[in-house]
mmCIF file of C-alpha atoms in Angstrom:
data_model
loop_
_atom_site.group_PDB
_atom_site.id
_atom_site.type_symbol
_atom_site.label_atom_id
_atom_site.label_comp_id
_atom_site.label_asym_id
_atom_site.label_seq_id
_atom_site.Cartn_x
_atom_site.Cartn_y
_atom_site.Cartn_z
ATOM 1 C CA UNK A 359 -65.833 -223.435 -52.866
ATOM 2 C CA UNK A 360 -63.325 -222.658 -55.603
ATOM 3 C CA UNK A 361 -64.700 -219.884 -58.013
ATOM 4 C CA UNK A 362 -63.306 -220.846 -61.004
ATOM 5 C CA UNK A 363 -65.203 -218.258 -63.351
ATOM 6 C CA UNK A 364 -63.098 -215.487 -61.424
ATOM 7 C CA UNK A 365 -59.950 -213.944 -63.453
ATOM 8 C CA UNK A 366 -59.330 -210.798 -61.286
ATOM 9 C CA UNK A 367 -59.613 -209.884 -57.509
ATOM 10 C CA UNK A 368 -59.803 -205.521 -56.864
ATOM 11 C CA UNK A 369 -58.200 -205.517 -53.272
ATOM 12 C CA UNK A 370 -58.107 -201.718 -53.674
ATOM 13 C CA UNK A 371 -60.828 -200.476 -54.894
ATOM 14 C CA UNK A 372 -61.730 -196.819 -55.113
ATOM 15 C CA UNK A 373 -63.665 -195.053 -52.289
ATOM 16 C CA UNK A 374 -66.710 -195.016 -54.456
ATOM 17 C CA UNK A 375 -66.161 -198.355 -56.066
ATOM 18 C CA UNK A 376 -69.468 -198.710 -57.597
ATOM 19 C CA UNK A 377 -68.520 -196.137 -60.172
ATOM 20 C CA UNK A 378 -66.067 -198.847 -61.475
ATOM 21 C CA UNK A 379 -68.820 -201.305 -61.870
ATOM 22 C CA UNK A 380 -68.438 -204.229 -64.493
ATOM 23 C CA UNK A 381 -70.921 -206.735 -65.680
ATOM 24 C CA UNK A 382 -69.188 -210.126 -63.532
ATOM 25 C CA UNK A 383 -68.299 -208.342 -60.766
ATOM 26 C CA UNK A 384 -69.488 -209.456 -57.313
ATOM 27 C CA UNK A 385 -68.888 -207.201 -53.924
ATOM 28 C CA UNK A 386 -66.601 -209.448 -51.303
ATOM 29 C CA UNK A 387 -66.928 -208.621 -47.705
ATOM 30 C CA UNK A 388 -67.481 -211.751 -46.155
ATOM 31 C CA UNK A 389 -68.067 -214.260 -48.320
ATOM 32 C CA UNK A 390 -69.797 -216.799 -46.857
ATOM 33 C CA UNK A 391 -72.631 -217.145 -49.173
ATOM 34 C CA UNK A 392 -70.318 -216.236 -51.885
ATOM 35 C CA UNK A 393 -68.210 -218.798 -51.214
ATOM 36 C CA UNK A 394 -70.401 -221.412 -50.734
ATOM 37 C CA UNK A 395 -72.630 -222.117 -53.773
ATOM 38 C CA UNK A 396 -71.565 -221.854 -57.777
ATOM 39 C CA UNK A 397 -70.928 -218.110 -59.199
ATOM 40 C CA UNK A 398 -70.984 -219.157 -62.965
ATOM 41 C CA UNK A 399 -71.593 -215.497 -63.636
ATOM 42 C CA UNK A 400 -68.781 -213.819 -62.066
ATOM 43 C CA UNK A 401 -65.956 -212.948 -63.172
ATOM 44 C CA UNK A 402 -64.052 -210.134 -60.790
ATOM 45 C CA UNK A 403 -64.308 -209.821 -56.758
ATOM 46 C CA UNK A 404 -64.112 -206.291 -55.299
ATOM 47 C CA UNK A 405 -63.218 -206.335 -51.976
ATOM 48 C CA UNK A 406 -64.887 -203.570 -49.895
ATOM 49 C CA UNK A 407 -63.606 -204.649 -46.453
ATOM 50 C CA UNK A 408 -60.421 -202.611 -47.550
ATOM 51 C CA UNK A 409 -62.129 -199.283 -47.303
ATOM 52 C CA UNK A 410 -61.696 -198.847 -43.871
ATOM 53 C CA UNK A 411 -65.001 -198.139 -42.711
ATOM 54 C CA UNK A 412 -65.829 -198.174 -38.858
ATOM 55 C CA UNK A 413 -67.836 -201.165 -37.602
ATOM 56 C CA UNK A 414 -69.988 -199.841 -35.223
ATOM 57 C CA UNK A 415 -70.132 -196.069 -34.032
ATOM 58 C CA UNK A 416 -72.721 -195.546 -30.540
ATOM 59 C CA UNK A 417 -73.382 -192.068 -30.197
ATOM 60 C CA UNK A 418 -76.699 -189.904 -29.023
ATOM 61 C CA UNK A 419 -78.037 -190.194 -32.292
ATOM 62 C CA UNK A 420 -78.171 -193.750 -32.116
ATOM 63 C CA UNK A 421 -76.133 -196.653 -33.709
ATOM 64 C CA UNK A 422 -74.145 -196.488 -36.823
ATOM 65 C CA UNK A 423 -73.287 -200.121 -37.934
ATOM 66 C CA UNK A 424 -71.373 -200.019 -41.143
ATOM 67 C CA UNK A 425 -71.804 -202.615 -43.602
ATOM 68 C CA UNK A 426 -69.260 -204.464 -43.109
ATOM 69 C CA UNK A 427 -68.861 -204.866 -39.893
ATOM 70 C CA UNK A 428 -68.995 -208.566 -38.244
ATOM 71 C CA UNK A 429 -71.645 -210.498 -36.478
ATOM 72 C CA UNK A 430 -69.339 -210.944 -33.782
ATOM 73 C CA UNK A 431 -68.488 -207.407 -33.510
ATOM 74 C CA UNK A 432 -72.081 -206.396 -33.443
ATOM 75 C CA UNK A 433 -72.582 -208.976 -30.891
ATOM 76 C CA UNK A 434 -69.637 -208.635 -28.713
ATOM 77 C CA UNK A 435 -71.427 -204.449 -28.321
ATOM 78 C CA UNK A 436 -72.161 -203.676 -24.943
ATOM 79 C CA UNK A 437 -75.055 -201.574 -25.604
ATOM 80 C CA UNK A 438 -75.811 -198.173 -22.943
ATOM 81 C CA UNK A 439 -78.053 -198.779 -19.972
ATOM 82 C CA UNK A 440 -80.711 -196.498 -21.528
ATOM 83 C CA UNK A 441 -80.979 -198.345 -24.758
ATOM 84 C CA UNK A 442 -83.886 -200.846 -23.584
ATOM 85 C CA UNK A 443 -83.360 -202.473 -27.067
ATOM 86 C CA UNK A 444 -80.118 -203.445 -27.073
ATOM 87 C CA UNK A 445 -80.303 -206.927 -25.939
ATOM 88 C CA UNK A 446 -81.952 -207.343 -29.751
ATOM 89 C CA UNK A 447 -78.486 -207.079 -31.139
ATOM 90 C CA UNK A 448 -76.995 -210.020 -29.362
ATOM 91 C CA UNK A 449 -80.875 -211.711 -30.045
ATOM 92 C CA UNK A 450 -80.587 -211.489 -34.091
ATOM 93 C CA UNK A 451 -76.829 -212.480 -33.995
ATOM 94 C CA UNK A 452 -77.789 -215.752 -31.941
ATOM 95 C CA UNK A 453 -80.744 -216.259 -34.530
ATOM 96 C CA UNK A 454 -78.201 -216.976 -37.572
ATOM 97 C CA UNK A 455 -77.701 -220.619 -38.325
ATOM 98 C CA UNK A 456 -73.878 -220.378 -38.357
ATOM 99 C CA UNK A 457 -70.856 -221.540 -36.587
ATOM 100 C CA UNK A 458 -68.523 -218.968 -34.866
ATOM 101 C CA UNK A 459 -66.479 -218.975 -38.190
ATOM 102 C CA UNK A 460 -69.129 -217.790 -39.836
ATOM 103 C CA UNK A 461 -69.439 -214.857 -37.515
ATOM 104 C CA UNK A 462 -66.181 -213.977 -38.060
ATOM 105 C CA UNK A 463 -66.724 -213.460 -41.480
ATOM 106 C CA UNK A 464 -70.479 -212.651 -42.378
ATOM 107 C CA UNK A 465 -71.147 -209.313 -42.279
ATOM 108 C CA UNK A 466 -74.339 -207.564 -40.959
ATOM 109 C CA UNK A 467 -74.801 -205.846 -44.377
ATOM 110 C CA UNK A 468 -73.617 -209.229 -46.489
ATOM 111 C CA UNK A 469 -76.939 -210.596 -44.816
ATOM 112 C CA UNK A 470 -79.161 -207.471 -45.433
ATOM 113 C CA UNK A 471 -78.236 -207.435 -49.007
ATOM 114 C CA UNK A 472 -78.883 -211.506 -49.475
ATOM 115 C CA UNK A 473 -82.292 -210.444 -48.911
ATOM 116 C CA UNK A 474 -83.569 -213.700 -47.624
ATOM 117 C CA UNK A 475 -86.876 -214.129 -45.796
ATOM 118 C CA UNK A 476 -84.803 -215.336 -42.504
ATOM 119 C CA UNK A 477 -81.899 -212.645 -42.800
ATOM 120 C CA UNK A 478 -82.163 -211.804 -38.820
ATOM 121 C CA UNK A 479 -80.216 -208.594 -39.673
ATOM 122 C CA UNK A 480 -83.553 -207.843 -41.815
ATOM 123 C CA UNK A 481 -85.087 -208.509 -38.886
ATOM 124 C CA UNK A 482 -83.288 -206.356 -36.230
ATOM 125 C CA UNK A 483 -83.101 -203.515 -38.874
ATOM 126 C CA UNK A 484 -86.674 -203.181 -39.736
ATOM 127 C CA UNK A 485 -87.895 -203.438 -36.293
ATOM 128 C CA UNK A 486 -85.642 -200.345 -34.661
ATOM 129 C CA UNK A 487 -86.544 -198.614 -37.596
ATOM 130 C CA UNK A 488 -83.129 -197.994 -39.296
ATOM 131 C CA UNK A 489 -82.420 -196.517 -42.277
ATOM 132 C CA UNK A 490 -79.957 -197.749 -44.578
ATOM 133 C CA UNK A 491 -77.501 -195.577 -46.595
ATOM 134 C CA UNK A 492 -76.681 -196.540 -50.398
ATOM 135 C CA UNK A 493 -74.010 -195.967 -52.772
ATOM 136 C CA UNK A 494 -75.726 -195.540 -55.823
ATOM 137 C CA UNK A 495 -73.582 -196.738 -58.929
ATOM 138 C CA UNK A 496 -72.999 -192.829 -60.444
ATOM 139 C CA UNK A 497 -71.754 -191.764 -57.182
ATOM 140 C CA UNK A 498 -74.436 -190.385 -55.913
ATOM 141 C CA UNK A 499 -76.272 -191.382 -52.630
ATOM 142 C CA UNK A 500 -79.642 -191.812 -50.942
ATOM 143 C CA UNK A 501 -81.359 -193.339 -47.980
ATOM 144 C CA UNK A 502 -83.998 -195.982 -47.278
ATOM 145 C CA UNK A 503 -86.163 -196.879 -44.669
ATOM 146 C CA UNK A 504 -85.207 -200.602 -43.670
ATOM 147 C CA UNK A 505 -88.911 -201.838 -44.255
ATOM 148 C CA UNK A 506 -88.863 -200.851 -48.266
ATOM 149 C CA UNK A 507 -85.071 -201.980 -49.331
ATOM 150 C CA UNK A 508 -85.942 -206.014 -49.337
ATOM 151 C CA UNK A 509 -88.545 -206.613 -52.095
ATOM 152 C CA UNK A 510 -88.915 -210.229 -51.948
ATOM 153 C CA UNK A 511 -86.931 -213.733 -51.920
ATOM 154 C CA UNK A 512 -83.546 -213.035 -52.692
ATOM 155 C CA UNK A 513 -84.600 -209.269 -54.225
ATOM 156 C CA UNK A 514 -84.126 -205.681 -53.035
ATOM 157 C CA UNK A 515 -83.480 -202.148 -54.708
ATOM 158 C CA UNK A 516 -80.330 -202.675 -55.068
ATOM 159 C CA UNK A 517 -79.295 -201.652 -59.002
ATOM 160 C CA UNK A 518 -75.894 -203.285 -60.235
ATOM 161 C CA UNK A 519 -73.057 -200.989 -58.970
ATOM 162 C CA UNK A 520 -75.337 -200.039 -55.632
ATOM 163 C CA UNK A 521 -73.813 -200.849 -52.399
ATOM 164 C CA UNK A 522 -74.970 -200.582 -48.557
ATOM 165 C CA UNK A 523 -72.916 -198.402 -46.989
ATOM 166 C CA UNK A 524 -74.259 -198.252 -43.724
ATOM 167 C CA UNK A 525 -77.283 -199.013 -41.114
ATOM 168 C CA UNK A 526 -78.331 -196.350 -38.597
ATOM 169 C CA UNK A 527 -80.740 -196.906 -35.848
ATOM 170 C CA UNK A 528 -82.121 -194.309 -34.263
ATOM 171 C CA UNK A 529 -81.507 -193.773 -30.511
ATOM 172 C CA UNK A 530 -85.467 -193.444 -30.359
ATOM 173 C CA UNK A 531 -85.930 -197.033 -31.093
ATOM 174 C CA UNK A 532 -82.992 -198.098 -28.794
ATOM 175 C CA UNK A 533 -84.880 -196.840 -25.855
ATOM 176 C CA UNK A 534 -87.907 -198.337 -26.523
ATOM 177 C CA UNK A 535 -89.422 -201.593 -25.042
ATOM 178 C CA UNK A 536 -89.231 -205.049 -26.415
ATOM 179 C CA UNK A 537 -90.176 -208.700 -26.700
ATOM 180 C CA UNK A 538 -89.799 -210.959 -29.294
ATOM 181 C CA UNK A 539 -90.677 -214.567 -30.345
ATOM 182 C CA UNK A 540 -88.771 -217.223 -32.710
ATOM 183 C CA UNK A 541 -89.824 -219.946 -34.156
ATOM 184 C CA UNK A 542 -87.642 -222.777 -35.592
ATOM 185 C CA UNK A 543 -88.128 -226.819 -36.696
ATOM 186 C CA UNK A 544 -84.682 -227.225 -34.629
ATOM 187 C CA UNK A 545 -83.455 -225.907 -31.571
ATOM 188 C CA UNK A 546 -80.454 -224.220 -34.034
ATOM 189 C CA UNK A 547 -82.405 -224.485 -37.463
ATOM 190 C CA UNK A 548 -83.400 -221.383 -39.490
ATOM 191 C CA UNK A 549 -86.206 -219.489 -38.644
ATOM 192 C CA UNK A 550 -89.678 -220.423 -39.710
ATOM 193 C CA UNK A 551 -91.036 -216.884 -38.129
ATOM 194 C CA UNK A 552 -89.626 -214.344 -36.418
ATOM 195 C CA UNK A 553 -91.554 -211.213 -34.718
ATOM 196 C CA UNK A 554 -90.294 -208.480 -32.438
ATOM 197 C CA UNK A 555 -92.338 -205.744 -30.794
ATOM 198 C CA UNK A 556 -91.262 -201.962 -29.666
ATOM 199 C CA UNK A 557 -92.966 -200.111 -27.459
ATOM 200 C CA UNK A 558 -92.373 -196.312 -26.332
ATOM 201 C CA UNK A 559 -91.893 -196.143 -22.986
ATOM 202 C CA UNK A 560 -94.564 -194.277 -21.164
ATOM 203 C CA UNK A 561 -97.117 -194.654 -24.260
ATOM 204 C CA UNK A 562 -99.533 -197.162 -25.935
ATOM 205 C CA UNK A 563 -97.881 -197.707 -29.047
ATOM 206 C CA UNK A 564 -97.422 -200.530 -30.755
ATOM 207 C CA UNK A 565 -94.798 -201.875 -33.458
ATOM 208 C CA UNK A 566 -95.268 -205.405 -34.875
ATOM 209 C CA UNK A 567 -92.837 -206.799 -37.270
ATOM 210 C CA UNK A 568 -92.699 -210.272 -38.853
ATOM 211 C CA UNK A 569 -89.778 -211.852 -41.331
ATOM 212 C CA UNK A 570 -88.935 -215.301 -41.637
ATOM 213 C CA UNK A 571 -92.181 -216.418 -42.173
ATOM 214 C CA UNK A 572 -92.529 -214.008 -45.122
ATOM 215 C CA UNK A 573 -91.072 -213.020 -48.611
ATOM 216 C CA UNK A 574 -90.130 -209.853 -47.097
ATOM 217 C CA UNK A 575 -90.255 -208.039 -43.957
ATOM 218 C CA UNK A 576 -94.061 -206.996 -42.647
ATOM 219 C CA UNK A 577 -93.991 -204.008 -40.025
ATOM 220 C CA UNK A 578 -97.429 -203.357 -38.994
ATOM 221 C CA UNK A 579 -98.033 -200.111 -36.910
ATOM 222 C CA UNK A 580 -100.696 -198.684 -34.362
ATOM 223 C CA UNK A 581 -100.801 -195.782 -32.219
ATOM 224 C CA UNK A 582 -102.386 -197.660 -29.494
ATOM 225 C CA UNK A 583 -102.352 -201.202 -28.407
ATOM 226 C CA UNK A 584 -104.786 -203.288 -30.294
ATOM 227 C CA UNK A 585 -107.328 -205.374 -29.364
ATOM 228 C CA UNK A 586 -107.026 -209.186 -29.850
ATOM 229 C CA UNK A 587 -109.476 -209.340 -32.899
ATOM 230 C CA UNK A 588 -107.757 -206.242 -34.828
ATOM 231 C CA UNK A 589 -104.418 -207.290 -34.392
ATOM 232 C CA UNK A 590 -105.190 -211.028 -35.621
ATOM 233 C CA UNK A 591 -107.352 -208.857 -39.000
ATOM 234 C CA UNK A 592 -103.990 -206.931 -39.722
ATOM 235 C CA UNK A 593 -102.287 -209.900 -40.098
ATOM 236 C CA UNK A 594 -104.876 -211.886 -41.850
ATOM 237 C CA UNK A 595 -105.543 -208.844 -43.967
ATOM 238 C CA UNK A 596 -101.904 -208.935 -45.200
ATOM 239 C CA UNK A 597 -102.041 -210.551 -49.302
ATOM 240 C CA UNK A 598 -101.566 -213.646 -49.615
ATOM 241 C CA UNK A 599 -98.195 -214.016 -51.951
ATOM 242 C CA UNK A 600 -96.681 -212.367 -49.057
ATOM 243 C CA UNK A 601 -96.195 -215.687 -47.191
ATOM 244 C CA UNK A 602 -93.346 -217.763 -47.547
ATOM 245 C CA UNK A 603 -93.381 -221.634 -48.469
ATOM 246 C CA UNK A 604 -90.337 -223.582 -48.591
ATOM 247 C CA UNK A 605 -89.706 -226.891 -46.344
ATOM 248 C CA UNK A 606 -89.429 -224.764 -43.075
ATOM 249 C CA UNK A 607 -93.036 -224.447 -43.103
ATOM 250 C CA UNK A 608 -96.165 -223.600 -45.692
ATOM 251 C CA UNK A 609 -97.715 -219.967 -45.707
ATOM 252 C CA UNK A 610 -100.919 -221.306 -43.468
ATOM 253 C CA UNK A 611 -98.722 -222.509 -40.863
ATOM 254 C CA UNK A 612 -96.541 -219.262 -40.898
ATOM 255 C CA UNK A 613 -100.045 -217.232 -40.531
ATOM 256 C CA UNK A 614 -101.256 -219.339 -37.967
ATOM 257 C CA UNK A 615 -97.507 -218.892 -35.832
ATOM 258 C CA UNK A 616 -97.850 -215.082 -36.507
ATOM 259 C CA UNK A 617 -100.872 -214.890 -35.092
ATOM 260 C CA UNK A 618 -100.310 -216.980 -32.162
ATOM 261 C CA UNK A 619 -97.485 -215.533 -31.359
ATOM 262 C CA UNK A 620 -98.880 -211.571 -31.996
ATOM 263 C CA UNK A 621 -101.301 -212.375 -29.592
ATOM 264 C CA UNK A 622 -98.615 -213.370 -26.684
ATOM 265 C CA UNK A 623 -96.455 -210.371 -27.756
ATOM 266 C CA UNK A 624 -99.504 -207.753 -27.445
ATOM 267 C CA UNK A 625 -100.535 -209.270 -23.898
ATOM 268 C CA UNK A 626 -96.813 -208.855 -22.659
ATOM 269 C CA UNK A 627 -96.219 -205.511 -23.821
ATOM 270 C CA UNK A 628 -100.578 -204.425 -23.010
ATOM 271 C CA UNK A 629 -100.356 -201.953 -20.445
ATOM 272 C CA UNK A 630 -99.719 -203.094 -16.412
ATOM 273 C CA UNK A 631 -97.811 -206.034 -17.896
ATOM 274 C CA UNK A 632 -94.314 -204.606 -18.067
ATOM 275 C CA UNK A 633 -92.654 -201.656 -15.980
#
C-alpha cells in the first residue's frame, strides 16, 4: 500500500535513533503491517534495519535474537542438541499466517511490538522466559520481562521514541522440556489459542502459558505439577476482560480450549510420561 501521508524516509538514522524522535514518525524494519493498512498519521519512516545489528547470536548464556532479525532467519537456526526447546523456534515461525515473502520481511521484534493477541513471537518469548531490551527515547535503556511488555490488544509499554532492541532467552529455558498445543478455525488460519509448557528437566515444575486466546499473554507458574482441578481454577480464576473476542472465537470458547488443552499438556509433561 502506497503511504501517501509520508514526506521523508531516515535510511541513516543515528545509533540511538529514538533520541531523534518526531511526532509522524513510524520505525520501518519490515513493514509488512506497515505496509498493508492506511498510516494517515505518519509522516517520516526511520529505517532501523540499517543499524547493523546481528540477527541471532547462540552462546552459553542463551539466545540473543535482535529485533530485527527475520522469521526465516530465526527459523532456518539449527538450535544445539542440549537446548530441548529449540524445536519452539521453528514451531512459532510455522504458527504465523504468512507466505514465505512475508518471512522474508517480518521481523521477530516487528511482531512483538504489534502486540497482537496471536503474535506467536509473544508467544515463544513469554514462554522461554526472555527478557526484552529497550531503547528508551532519552537514550537511556532498561529491560523487561517478556510477560509484562504487551498490555493488551494492540498495546504495550512502549512510549513514543522507545524501541526493542533485542530478545534474550536464557539458556535455562532452552534446556527445558516442552509441549505445546494450537488451535486454529483453518488448517493455516490465525490462532484462536495457543499454549506451550516448560518443564525442568529432572524436576516437577510446571510453566503454563496461553496467548492467542487472550488480550495479552497469561503465564501461569507452579513449583510442582498440578492436579487436574487446580490447574483448570488457575485458569478459570484468571479476570474475565482478559479473554479475547473477535470472529476467531468468543472468550467462553477460548476458556473452554485452554482448559482442555491444559489438561492434555499437564498429563504429557506429569511425571513417568516423558524421559
Amino acid at each position: 500500500m502506497d503511504l501517501h501521508t509520508v514526506t521523508d524516509v531516515v535510511r541513516r538514522p543515528s545509533d540511538r535513533p529514538g533520541e531523534a524522535w518526531c511526532d509522524g514518525d513510524a520505525w520501518l524494519a519490515g513493514g509488512t503491517w506497515l505496509f498493508s493498512v492506511p498510516q494517515p498519521d505518519v509522516r517520516r519512516l526511520v529505517d532501523i534495519t540499517t543499524l547493523g545489528w546481528d540477527a541471532l547470536v547462540a552462546g552459553d548464556a542463551g539466545l540473543e535474537i535482535g529485533a530485527t532479525c527475520t522469521i526465516r532467519e530465526l527459523y532456518a537456526l539449527e538450535p544445539p542438541g542440549d537446548w530441548l526447546a529449540g524445536p519452539l523456534l521453528a514451531t512459532s515461525c510455522e504458527a504465523f499466517l504468512a507466505s514465505f515473502k512475508v518471512w522474508n520481511s517480518a521481523t521477530v521484534g516487528g511482531n512483538i511490538c504489534m502486540s497482537l493477541p496471536a503474535g506467536p513471537m509473544i508467544t515463544l518469548t513469554v514462554a522461554l522466559e526472555a527478557t526484552y531490551t529497550l531503547w528508551n527515547a532519552d537514550g537511556s535503556e532498561r529491560t523487561v520481562d517478556a510477560v509484562d511488555f504487551v498490555t493488551g490488544d494492540h498495546r504495550n509499554i512502549l512510549a513514543p521514541g522507545d524501541i526493542l532492541r533485542r530478545i534474550d532467552i536464557p539458556v535455562s529455558a532452552l534446556r527445558k522440556r516442552h509441549t505445546h498445543r494450537r488451535f486454529t478455525l483453518t488448517q493455516l488460519g490465525r490462532s484462536t489459542i495457543f499454549l506451550i509448557a516448560t518443564q525442568s528437566p529432572g524436576t516437577d515444575d510446571f510453566l503454563l502459558t496461553l496467548t492467542a486466546g487472550t488480550t495479552r499473554p497469561v503465564r501461569l507458574s507452579f513449583d510442582s505439577m498440578p492436579d487436574a482441578d487446580a490447574l483448570r481454577h488457575s485458569i478459570d480464576d484468571l479476570p474475565a476482560d482478559v479473554w479475547f473476542d473477535d470472529p476467531n472465537g468468543t472468550p467462553d470458547h477460548r476458556r473452554h480450549l485452554a482448559k482442555h488443552f491444559a489438561e492434555e499438556i499437564r498429563s504429557e509433561l506429569a511425571p513417568g510420561e516423558l524421559s
